[in-house]
Amino acid sequence: MERDRTAPVTTRRRLLQGAALAAVPFALLPGTSAAAQSRTGARPGAGAGAGSGSGPRLGPGAGRRAVDYPTVEWQPASASNYSRSSRPTSYPVDYVVVHVTQETYADTLSIFRDPAKQVSAHYVVRSSDGHVAQCVRETDIAWHAGNWDYNTRSIGIEHEGWVDRPEYFTDAMYQQSARLTAAICTTYGIPKDREHIIAHHEVPGSDHTDPGPLWDWTRYIRLVNFA
């Protein structure tokens, strides 16, 4: 996670260290209810919407449920912290970028809600149980990669934890994140491999290290492919 902007830039002040499926064939988070809110504008706390978890993608502003998948929780980022768009019409979605928050789950959501922070990601995965919050619609451009081109063409997934504390990388986190990534890849036709599911530090121009050397990429990609 990091500060980013809505114009093409490759450097910025560090904030932290370190779409829609027609039908989802699995529960990302069993037992968790979907947020069923409609989005009517691009105000802080309301987001900017397009697409739904159970129907065709529509343009920004159309009233629908808030989340892209039925079982994630809607925790909207401030509209000051992302760019409205109509992906994949406006930009193709070619990558999933894996992040580690360097913050707690709750603090990460709080940062994304703060309009002064100029940072967001599409999803945040909680360490303890793999619970997933969606903060930015997939049609919109989250400011997560530190590279405008990659922001426009990627989905950003933050994972609660610290790069040097592997105890945060729980079985539940790996499993639920992998299911989410698999669903995203299926939706946009993204190959489920390391060329397209990338680390934050692999984004050109990035000065971050996440998810770090303790992230188990072999396990993660296997889980994605068998989800």
PDB file of C-alpha atoms in Angstrom:
ATOM      1  CA  MET A   1       0.000   0.000   0.000  1.00  0.00           C
ATOM      2  CA  GLU A   2       1.263   3.455  -0.800  1.00  0.00           C
ATOM      3  CA  ARG A   3       0.380   6.964  -1.803  1.00  0.00           C
ATOM      4  CA  ASP A   4      -0.419   7.386  -5.454  1.00  0.00           C
ATOM      5  CA  ARG A   5      -2.012   9.943  -7.757  1.00  0.00           C
ATOM      6  CA  THR A   6      -4.471  10.206 -10.605  1.00  0.00           C
ATOM      7  CA  ALA A   7      -1.885  11.275 -13.186  1.00  0.00           C
ATOM      8  CA  PRO A   8       0.995   9.281 -14.718  1.00  0.00           C
ATOM      9  CA  VAL A   9       3.857   9.396 -12.235  1.00  0.00           C
ATOM     10  CA  THR A  10       6.583   6.982 -11.260  1.00  0.00           C
ATOM     11  CA  THR A  11       7.691   8.503  -7.933  1.00  0.00           C
ATOM     12  CA  ARG A  12       5.771   9.584  -4.876  1.00  0.00           C
ATOM     13  CA  ARG A  13       6.039   9.958  -1.137  1.00  0.00           C
ATOM     14  CA  ARG A  14       5.762   6.611   0.591  1.00  0.00           C
ATOM     15  CA  LEU A  15       2.678   6.247   2.698  1.00  0.00           C
ATOM     16  CA  LEU A  16       3.401   2.788   4.069  1.00  0.00           C
ATOM     17  CA  GLN A  17       6.416   0.516   3.918  1.00  0.00           C
ATOM     18  CA  GLY A  18       6.336  -2.051   2.290  1.00  0.00           C
ATOM     19  CA  ALA A  19     -14.708  -8.032 -11.893  1.00  0.00           C
ATOM     20  CA  ALA A  20     -17.601  -9.019 -12.289  1.00  0.00           C
ATOM     21  CA  LEU A  21     -18.384 -12.764 -12.631  1.00  0.00           C
ATOM     22  CA  ALA A  22     -21.665 -13.661 -14.259  1.00  0.00           C
ATOM     23  CA  ALA A  23     -21.838 -16.392 -11.620  1.00  0.00           C
ATOM     24  CA  VAL A  24     -19.307 -17.216  -8.932  1.00  0.00           C
ATOM     25  CA  PRO A  25     -18.778 -20.974  -8.641  1.00  0.00           C
ATOM     26  CA  PHE A  26     -17.656 -20.840  -5.035  1.00  0.00           C
ATOM     27  CA  ALA A  27     -18.107 -18.892  -1.819  1.00  0.00           C
ATOM     28  CA  LEU A  28     -15.164 -16.610  -1.206  1.00  0.00           C
ATOM     29  CA  LEU A  29     -16.091 -16.225   2.423  1.00  0.00           C
ATOM     30  CA  PRO A  30     -18.537 -18.836   3.634  1.00  0.00           C
ATOM     31  CA  GLY A  31     -21.050 -17.456   6.069  1.00  0.00           C
ATOM     32  CA  THR A  32     -20.423 -13.820   5.256  1.00  0.00           C
ATOM     33  CA  SER A  33     -23.303 -11.820   3.772  1.00  0.00           C
ATOM     34  CA  ALA A  34     -22.813  -9.580   0.777  1.00  0.00           C
ATOM     35  CA  ALA A  35     -23.175  -5.846   1.035  1.00  0.00           C
ATOM     36  CA  ALA A  36     -26.222  -5.023  -1.060  1.00  0.00           C
ATOM     37  CA  GLN A  37     -25.925  -1.289  -1.225  1.00  0.00           C
ATOM     38  CA  SER A  38     -26.573   0.786  -4.329  1.00  0.00           C
ATOM     39  CA  ARG A  39     -24.100   3.436  -5.350  1.00  0.00           C
ATOM     40  CA  THR A  40     -25.445   6.772  -6.443  1.00  0.00           C
ATOM     41  CA  GLY A  41     -22.421   9.039  -6.678  1.00  0.00           C
ATOM     42  CA  ALA A  42     -18.719   9.552  -6.207  1.00  0.00           C
ATOM     43  CA  ARG A  43     -18.666  10.969  -2.709  1.00  0.00           C
ATOM     44  CA  PRO A  44     -16.262   9.941   0.040  1.00  0.00           C
ATOM     45  CA  GLY A  45     -17.682   6.872   1.695  1.00  0.00           C
ATOM     46  CA  ALA A  46     -19.923   6.055  -1.249  1.00  0.00           C
ATOM     47  CA  GLY A  47     -17.434   5.189  -3.984  1.00  0.00           C
ATOM     48  CA  ALA A  48     -18.143   5.058  -7.695  1.00  0.00           C
ATOM     49  CA  GLY A  49     -19.688   1.978  -9.190  1.00  0.00           C
ATOM     50  CA  ALA A  50     -20.049  -0.243 -12.191  1.00  0.00           C
ATOM     51  CA  GLY A  51     -20.727  -3.921 -12.579  1.00  0.00           C
ATOM     52  CA  SER A  52     -22.027  -6.405 -10.052  1.00  0.00           C
ATOM     53  CA  GLY A  53     -21.278  -9.873  -8.845  1.00  0.00           C
ATOM     54  CA  SER A  54     -24.222 -11.429 -10.652  1.00  0.00           C
ATOM     55  CA  GLY A  55     -24.871  -9.620 -13.901  1.00  0.00           C
ATOM     56  CA  PRO A  56     -23.397  -7.757 -16.850  1.00  0.00           C
ATOM     57  CA  ARG A  57     -21.107  -4.803 -16.289  1.00  0.00           C
ATOM     58  CA  LEU A  58     -22.749  -1.428 -16.579  1.00  0.00           C
ATOM     59  CA  GLY A  59     -21.314   2.062 -16.747  1.00  0.00           C
ATOM     60  CA  PRO A  60     -20.360   4.163 -13.703  1.00  0.00           C
ATOM     61  CA  GLY A  61     -23.327   5.489 -11.788  1.00  0.00           C
ATOM     62  CA  ALA A  62     -25.771   2.673 -12.517  1.00  0.00           C
ATOM     63  CA  GLY A  63     -27.520   1.561  -9.346  1.00  0.00           C
ATOM     64  CA  ARG A  64     -26.487  -1.927  -8.270  1.00  0.00           C
ATOM     65  CA  ARG A  65     -25.104  -3.855  -5.327  1.00  0.00           C
ATOM     66  CA  ALA A  66     -21.818  -2.415  -4.142  1.00  0.00           C
ATOM     67  CA  VAL A  67     -19.522  -5.441  -4.316  1.00  0.00           C
ATOM     68  CA  ASP A  68     -18.158  -7.320  -7.313  1.00  0.00           C
ATOM     69  CA  TYR A  69     -18.528 -10.726  -5.613  1.00  0.00           C
ATOM     70  CA  PRO A  70     -21.499 -11.795  -3.495  1.00  0.00           C
ATOM     71  CA  THR A  71     -19.691 -12.644  -0.268  1.00  0.00           C
ATOM     72  CA  VAL A  72     -17.172  -9.846   0.216  1.00  0.00           C
ATOM     73  CA  GLU A  73     -17.867  -6.910   2.514  1.00  0.00           C
ATOM     74  CA  TRP A  74     -18.202  -3.395   1.107  1.00  0.00           C
ATOM     75  CA  GLN A  75     -15.839  -0.995   2.904  1.00  0.00           C
ATOM     76  CA  PRO A  76     -15.593   1.932   0.493  1.00  0.00           C
ATOM     77  CA  ALA A  77     -12.473   4.001   0.086  1.00  0.00           C
ATOM     78  CA  SER A  78     -12.857   7.747  -0.122  1.00  0.00           C
ATOM     79  CA  ALA A  79     -13.676   8.857  -3.648  1.00  0.00           C
ATOM     80  CA  SER A  80     -10.624  11.128  -3.319  1.00  0.00           C
ATOM     81  CA  ASN A  81      -8.390   8.056  -3.232  1.00  0.00           C
ATOM     82  CA  TYR A  82      -9.125   6.395  -6.575  1.00  0.00           C
ATOM     83  CA  SER A  83     -10.089   7.261 -10.154  1.00  0.00           C
ATOM     84  CA  ARG A  84     -13.489   6.506 -11.606  1.00  0.00           C
ATOM     85  CA  SER A  85     -13.391   4.484 -14.786  1.00  0.00           C
ATOM     86  CA  SER A  86     -15.290   1.896 -16.815  1.00  0.00           C
ATOM     87  CA  ARG A  87     -12.821  -0.972 -17.035  1.00  0.00           C
ATOM     88  CA  PRO A  88     -12.399  -3.179 -18.946  1.00  0.00           C
ATOM     89  CA  THR A  89     -13.889  -0.896 -21.608  1.00  0.00           C
ATOM     90  CA  SER A  90     -11.605   2.021 -20.753  1.00  0.00           C
ATOM     91  CA  TYR A  91      -8.530  -0.103 -19.929  1.00  0.00           C
ATOM     92  CA  PRO A  92      -7.879  -3.849 -20.096  1.00  0.00           C
ATOM     93  CA  VAL A  93      -7.283  -5.654 -16.811  1.00  0.00           C
ATOM     94  CA  ASP A  94      -4.080  -7.657 -17.212  1.00  0.00           C
ATOM     95  CA  TYR A  95      -2.628  -8.138 -13.727  1.00  0.00           C
ATOM     96  CA  VAL A  96      -3.352  -8.882 -10.109  1.00  0.00           C
ATOM     97  CA  VAL A  97      -0.915  -7.098  -7.796  1.00  0.00           C
ATOM     98  CA  VAL A  98      -0.248  -8.684  -4.396  1.00  0.00           C
ATOM     99  CA  HIS A  99       0.476  -6.323  -1.503  1.00  0.00           C
ATOM    100  CA  VAL A 100       1.118  -6.554   2.230  1.00  0.00           C
ATOM    101  CA  THR A 101      -0.332  -3.705   4.253  1.00  0.00           C
ATOM    102  CA  GLN A 102       2.345  -3.013   6.882  1.00  0.00           C
ATOM    103  CA  GLU A 103      -0.694  -2.068   8.976  1.00  0.00           C
ATOM    104  CA  THR A 104      -3.540  -3.839  10.700  1.00  0.00           C
ATOM    105  CA  TYR A 105      -6.670  -4.655   8.728  1.00  0.00           C
ATOM    106  CA  ALA A 106      -8.692  -2.000  10.577  1.00  0.00           C
ATOM    107  CA  ASP A 107      -6.045   0.677  10.156  1.00  0.00           C
ATOM    108  CA  THR A 108      -5.744  -0.089   6.444  1.00  0.00           C
ATOM    109  CA  LEU A 109      -9.479   0.444   5.934  1.00  0.00           C
ATOM    110  CA  SER A 110      -9.235   3.660   7.934  1.00  0.00           C
ATOM    111  CA  ILE A 111      -6.394   4.897   5.715  1.00  0.00           C
ATOM    112  CA  PHE A 112      -8.395   4.173   2.575  1.00  0.00           C
ATOM    113  CA  ARG A 113     -11.339   6.157   3.979  1.00  0.00           C
ATOM    114  CA  ASP A 114      -9.145   9.198   4.658  1.00  0.00           C
ATOM    115  CA  PRO A 115      -9.328  11.538   1.626  1.00  0.00           C
ATOM    116  CA  ALA A 116      -5.944  13.037   2.506  1.00  0.00           C
ATOM    117  CA  LYS A 117      -4.070   9.751   2.077  1.00  0.00           C
ATOM    118  CA  GLN A 118      -4.362   9.434  -1.712  1.00  0.00           C
ATOM    119  CA  VAL A 119      -4.109   5.641  -1.632  1.00  0.00           C
ATOM    120  CA  SER A 120      -6.416   2.647  -2.016  1.00  0.00           C
ATOM    121  CA  ALA A 121      -6.635  -0.954  -3.174  1.00  0.00           C
ATOM    122  CA  HIS A 122      -9.555  -2.904  -4.545  1.00  0.00           C
ATOM    123  CA  TYR A 123      -9.493  -5.511  -1.778  1.00  0.00           C
ATOM    124  CA  VAL A 124      -8.100  -6.080   1.718  1.00  0.00           C
ATOM    125  CA  VAL A 125      -7.779  -9.609   3.132  1.00  0.00           C
ATOM    126  CA  ARG A 126      -7.778 -10.080   6.910  1.00  0.00           C
ATOM    127  CA  SER A 127      -5.129 -12.323   8.424  1.00  0.00           C
ATOM    128  CA  SER A 128      -7.085 -14.106  11.133  1.00  0.00           C
ATOM    129  CA  ASP A 129      -9.879 -15.590   9.027  1.00  0.00           C
ATOM    130  CA  GLY A 130      -9.346 -14.556   5.401  1.00  0.00           C
ATOM    131  CA  HIS A 131     -12.280 -12.149   5.477  1.00  0.00           C
ATOM    132  CA  VAL A 132     -12.278  -9.925   2.378  1.00  0.00           C
ATOM    133  CA  ALA A 133     -13.293  -6.274   2.201  1.00  0.00           C
ATOM    134  CA  GLN A 134     -13.786  -4.533  -1.132  1.00  0.00           C
ATOM    135  CA  CYS A 135     -12.835  -0.858  -1.073  1.00  0.00           C
ATOM    136  CA  VAL A 136     -12.868   0.099  -4.772  1.00  0.00           C
ATOM    137  CA  ARG A 137     -14.972  -1.354  -7.574  1.00  0.00           C
ATOM    138  CA  GLU A 138     -13.024  -3.309 -10.173  1.00  0.00           C
ATOM    139  CA  THR A 139     -14.291  -1.017 -12.899  1.00  0.00           C
ATOM    140  CA  ASP A 140     -12.508   1.847 -11.137  1.00  0.00           C
ATOM    141  CA  ILE A 141      -8.778   2.488 -10.789  1.00  0.00           C
ATOM    142  CA  ALA A 142      -7.362   2.034  -7.297  1.00  0.00           C
ATOM    143  CA  TRP A 143      -4.145   3.890  -6.449  1.00  0.00           C
ATOM    144  CA  HIS A 144      -2.016   1.027  -5.230  1.00  0.00           C
ATOM    145  CA  ALA A 145       0.860   0.234  -7.582  1.00  0.00           C
ATOM    146  CA  GLY A 146       2.808   3.497  -7.725  1.00  0.00           C
ATOM    147  CA  ASN A 147       2.759   3.308 -11.508  1.00  0.00           C
ATOM    148  CA  TRP A 148      -0.168   4.818 -13.388  1.00  0.00           C
ATOM    149  CA  ASP A 149      -0.030   2.345 -16.281  1.00  0.00           C
ATOM    150  CA  TYR A 150      -0.120  -0.605 -13.888  1.00  0.00           C
ATOM    151  CA  ASN A 151      -2.846   1.022 -11.816  1.00  0.00           C
ATOM    152  CA  THR A 152      -5.046   1.259 -14.900  1.00  0.00           C
ATOM    153  CA  ARG A 153      -4.472  -2.387 -15.855  1.00  0.00           C
ATOM    154  CA  SER A 154      -4.517  -4.192 -12.512  1.00  0.00           C
ATOM    155  CA  ILE A 155      -6.538  -5.236  -9.493  1.00  0.00           C
ATOM    156  CA  GLY A 156      -4.775  -4.570  -6.192  1.00  0.00           C
ATOM    157  CA  ILE A 157      -5.179  -6.954  -3.243  1.00  0.00           C
ATOM    158  CA  GLU A 158      -3.796  -5.935   0.146  1.00  0.00           C
ATOM    159  CA  HIS A 159      -3.066  -8.572   2.776  1.00  0.00           C
ATOM    160  CA  GLU A 160      -2.995  -7.694   6.448  1.00  0.00           C
ATOM    161  CA  GLY A 161       0.447  -8.129   7.909  1.00  0.00           C
ATOM    162  CA  TRP A 162       4.095  -7.208   7.783  1.00  0.00           C
ATOM    163  CA  VAL A 163       6.678  -8.505   5.349  1.00  0.00           C
ATOM    164  CA  ASP A 164       8.907  -9.812   8.144  1.00  0.00           C
ATOM    165  CA  ARG A 165       6.158 -11.458  10.232  1.00  0.00           C
ATOM    166  CA  PRO A 166       5.108 -14.674   8.474  1.00  0.00           C
ATOM    167  CA  GLU A 167       2.644 -15.560  11.212  1.00  0.00           C
ATOM    168  CA  TYR A 168       0.260 -13.102   9.531  1.00  0.00           C
ATOM    169  CA  PHE A 169       0.258 -15.206   6.349  1.00  0.00           C
ATOM    170  CA  THR A 170      -2.314 -17.690   7.611  1.00  0.00           C
ATOM    171  CA  ASP A 171      -3.883 -20.652   5.821  1.00  0.00           C
ATOM    172  CA  ALA A 172      -7.194 -18.774   5.751  1.00  0.00           C
ATOM    173  CA  MET A 173      -5.581 -15.720   4.191  1.00  0.00           C
ATOM    174  CA  TYR A 174      -3.844 -17.721   1.469  1.00  0.00           C
ATOM    175  CA  GLN A 175      -6.974 -19.726   0.682  1.00  0.00           C
ATOM    176  CA  GLN A 176      -9.456 -16.863   0.507  1.00  0.00           C
ATOM    177  CA  SER A 177      -7.080 -14.559  -1.334  1.00  0.00           C
ATOM    178  CA  ALA A 178      -6.304 -17.289  -3.859  1.00  0.00           C
ATOM    179  CA  ARG A 179     -10.024 -17.867  -4.480  1.00  0.00           C
ATOM    180  CA  LEU A 180     -10.527 -14.164  -5.033  1.00  0.00           C
ATOM    181  CA  THR A 181      -7.551 -13.951  -7.387  1.00  0.00           C
ATOM    182  CA  ALA A 182      -8.763 -17.015  -9.301  1.00  0.00           C
ATOM    183  CA  ALA A 183     -12.178 -15.415  -9.767  1.00  0.00           C
ATOM    184  CA  ILE A 184     -10.619 -12.154 -10.979  1.00  0.00           C
ATOM    185  CA  CYS A 185      -8.386 -14.027 -13.422  1.00  0.00           C
ATOM    186  CA  THR A 186     -11.351 -15.982 -14.778  1.00  0.00           C
ATOM    187  CA  THR A 187     -13.408 -12.825 -15.218  1.00  0.00           C
ATOM    188  CA  TYR A 188     -10.783 -10.935 -17.213  1.00  0.00           C
ATOM    189  CA  GLY A 189      -9.018 -13.841 -18.899  1.00  0.00           C
ATOM    190  CA  ILE A 190      -5.801 -13.244 -16.941  1.00  0.00           C
ATOM    191  CA  PRO A 191      -3.398 -16.212 -17.006  1.00  0.00           C
ATOM    192  CA  LYS A 192      -3.019 -17.719 -13.545  1.00  0.00           C
ATOM    193  CA  ASP A 193       0.754 -17.489 -13.446  1.00  0.00           C
ATOM    194  CA  ARG A 194       3.576 -15.406 -12.009  1.00  0.00           C
ATOM    195  CA  GLU A 195       3.815 -13.299 -15.147  1.00  0.00           C
ATOM    196  CA  HIS A 196       0.383 -11.872 -14.420  1.00  0.00           C
ATOM    197  CA  ILE A 197      -0.067 -12.322 -10.668  1.00  0.00           C
ATOM    198  CA  ILE A 198       2.751 -10.134  -9.462  1.00  0.00           C
ATOM    199  CA  ALA A 199       4.281  -8.672  -6.335  1.00  0.00           C
ATOM    200  CA  HIS A 200       4.090  -4.985  -5.582  1.00  0.00           C
ATOM    201  CA  HIS A 201       7.870  -4.807  -5.711  1.00  0.00           C
ATOM    202  CA  GLU A 202       7.784  -6.149  -9.275  1.00  0.00           C
ATOM    203  CA  VAL A 203       5.850  -3.141 -10.580  1.00  0.00           C
ATOM    204  CA  PRO A 204       8.246  -0.976 -12.621  1.00  0.00           C
ATOM    205  CA  GLY A 205       9.432   1.977 -10.592  1.00  0.00           C
ATOM    206  CA  SER A 206       8.269   0.568  -7.262  1.00  0.00           C
ATOM    207  CA  ASP A 207      10.346   1.328  -4.169  1.00  0.00           C
ATOM    208  CA  HIS A 208       8.414  -1.195  -2.057  1.00  0.00           C
ATOM    209  CA  THR A 209       9.406  -4.704  -0.990  1.00  0.00           C
ATOM    210  CA  ASP A 210       6.022  -6.324  -0.375  1.00  0.00           C
ATOM    211  CA  PRO A 211       4.835  -8.959  -0.136  1.00  0.00           C
ATOM    212  CA  GLY A 212       8.432  -9.840   0.777  1.00  0.00           C
ATOM    213  CA  PRO A 213      10.520 -13.010   0.698  1.00  0.00           C
ATOM    214  CA  LEU A 214       8.342 -14.831   3.246  1.00  0.00           C
ATOM    215  CA  TRP A 215       5.280 -14.836   0.980  1.00  0.00           C
ATOM    216  CA  ASP A 216       4.888 -18.398  -0.355  1.00  0.00           C
ATOM    217  CA  TRP A 217       4.426 -17.843  -4.078  1.00  0.00           C
ATOM    218  CA  THR A 218       4.554 -21.541  -4.987  1.00  0.00           C
ATOM    219  CA  ARG A 219       1.713 -22.301  -2.608  1.00  0.00           C
ATOM    220  CA  TYR A 220      -0.273 -19.235  -3.629  1.00  0.00           C
ATOM    221  CA  ILE A 221      -0.155 -19.865  -7.370  1.00  0.00           C
ATOM    222  CA  ARG A 222      -1.059 -23.521  -6.771  1.00  0.00           C
ATOM    223  CA  LEU A 223      -4.074 -22.452  -4.721  1.00  0.00           C
ATOM    224  CA  VAL A 224      -5.130 -19.989  -7.398  1.00  0.00           C
ATOM    225  CA  ASN A 225      -5.012 -22.688 -10.066  1.00  0.00           C
ATOM    226  CA  PHE A 226      -6.961 -25.205  -7.990  1.00  0.00           C
ATOM    227  CA  ALA A 227      -9.548 -22.771  -6.609  1.00  0.00           C
TER     228      ALA A 227
END
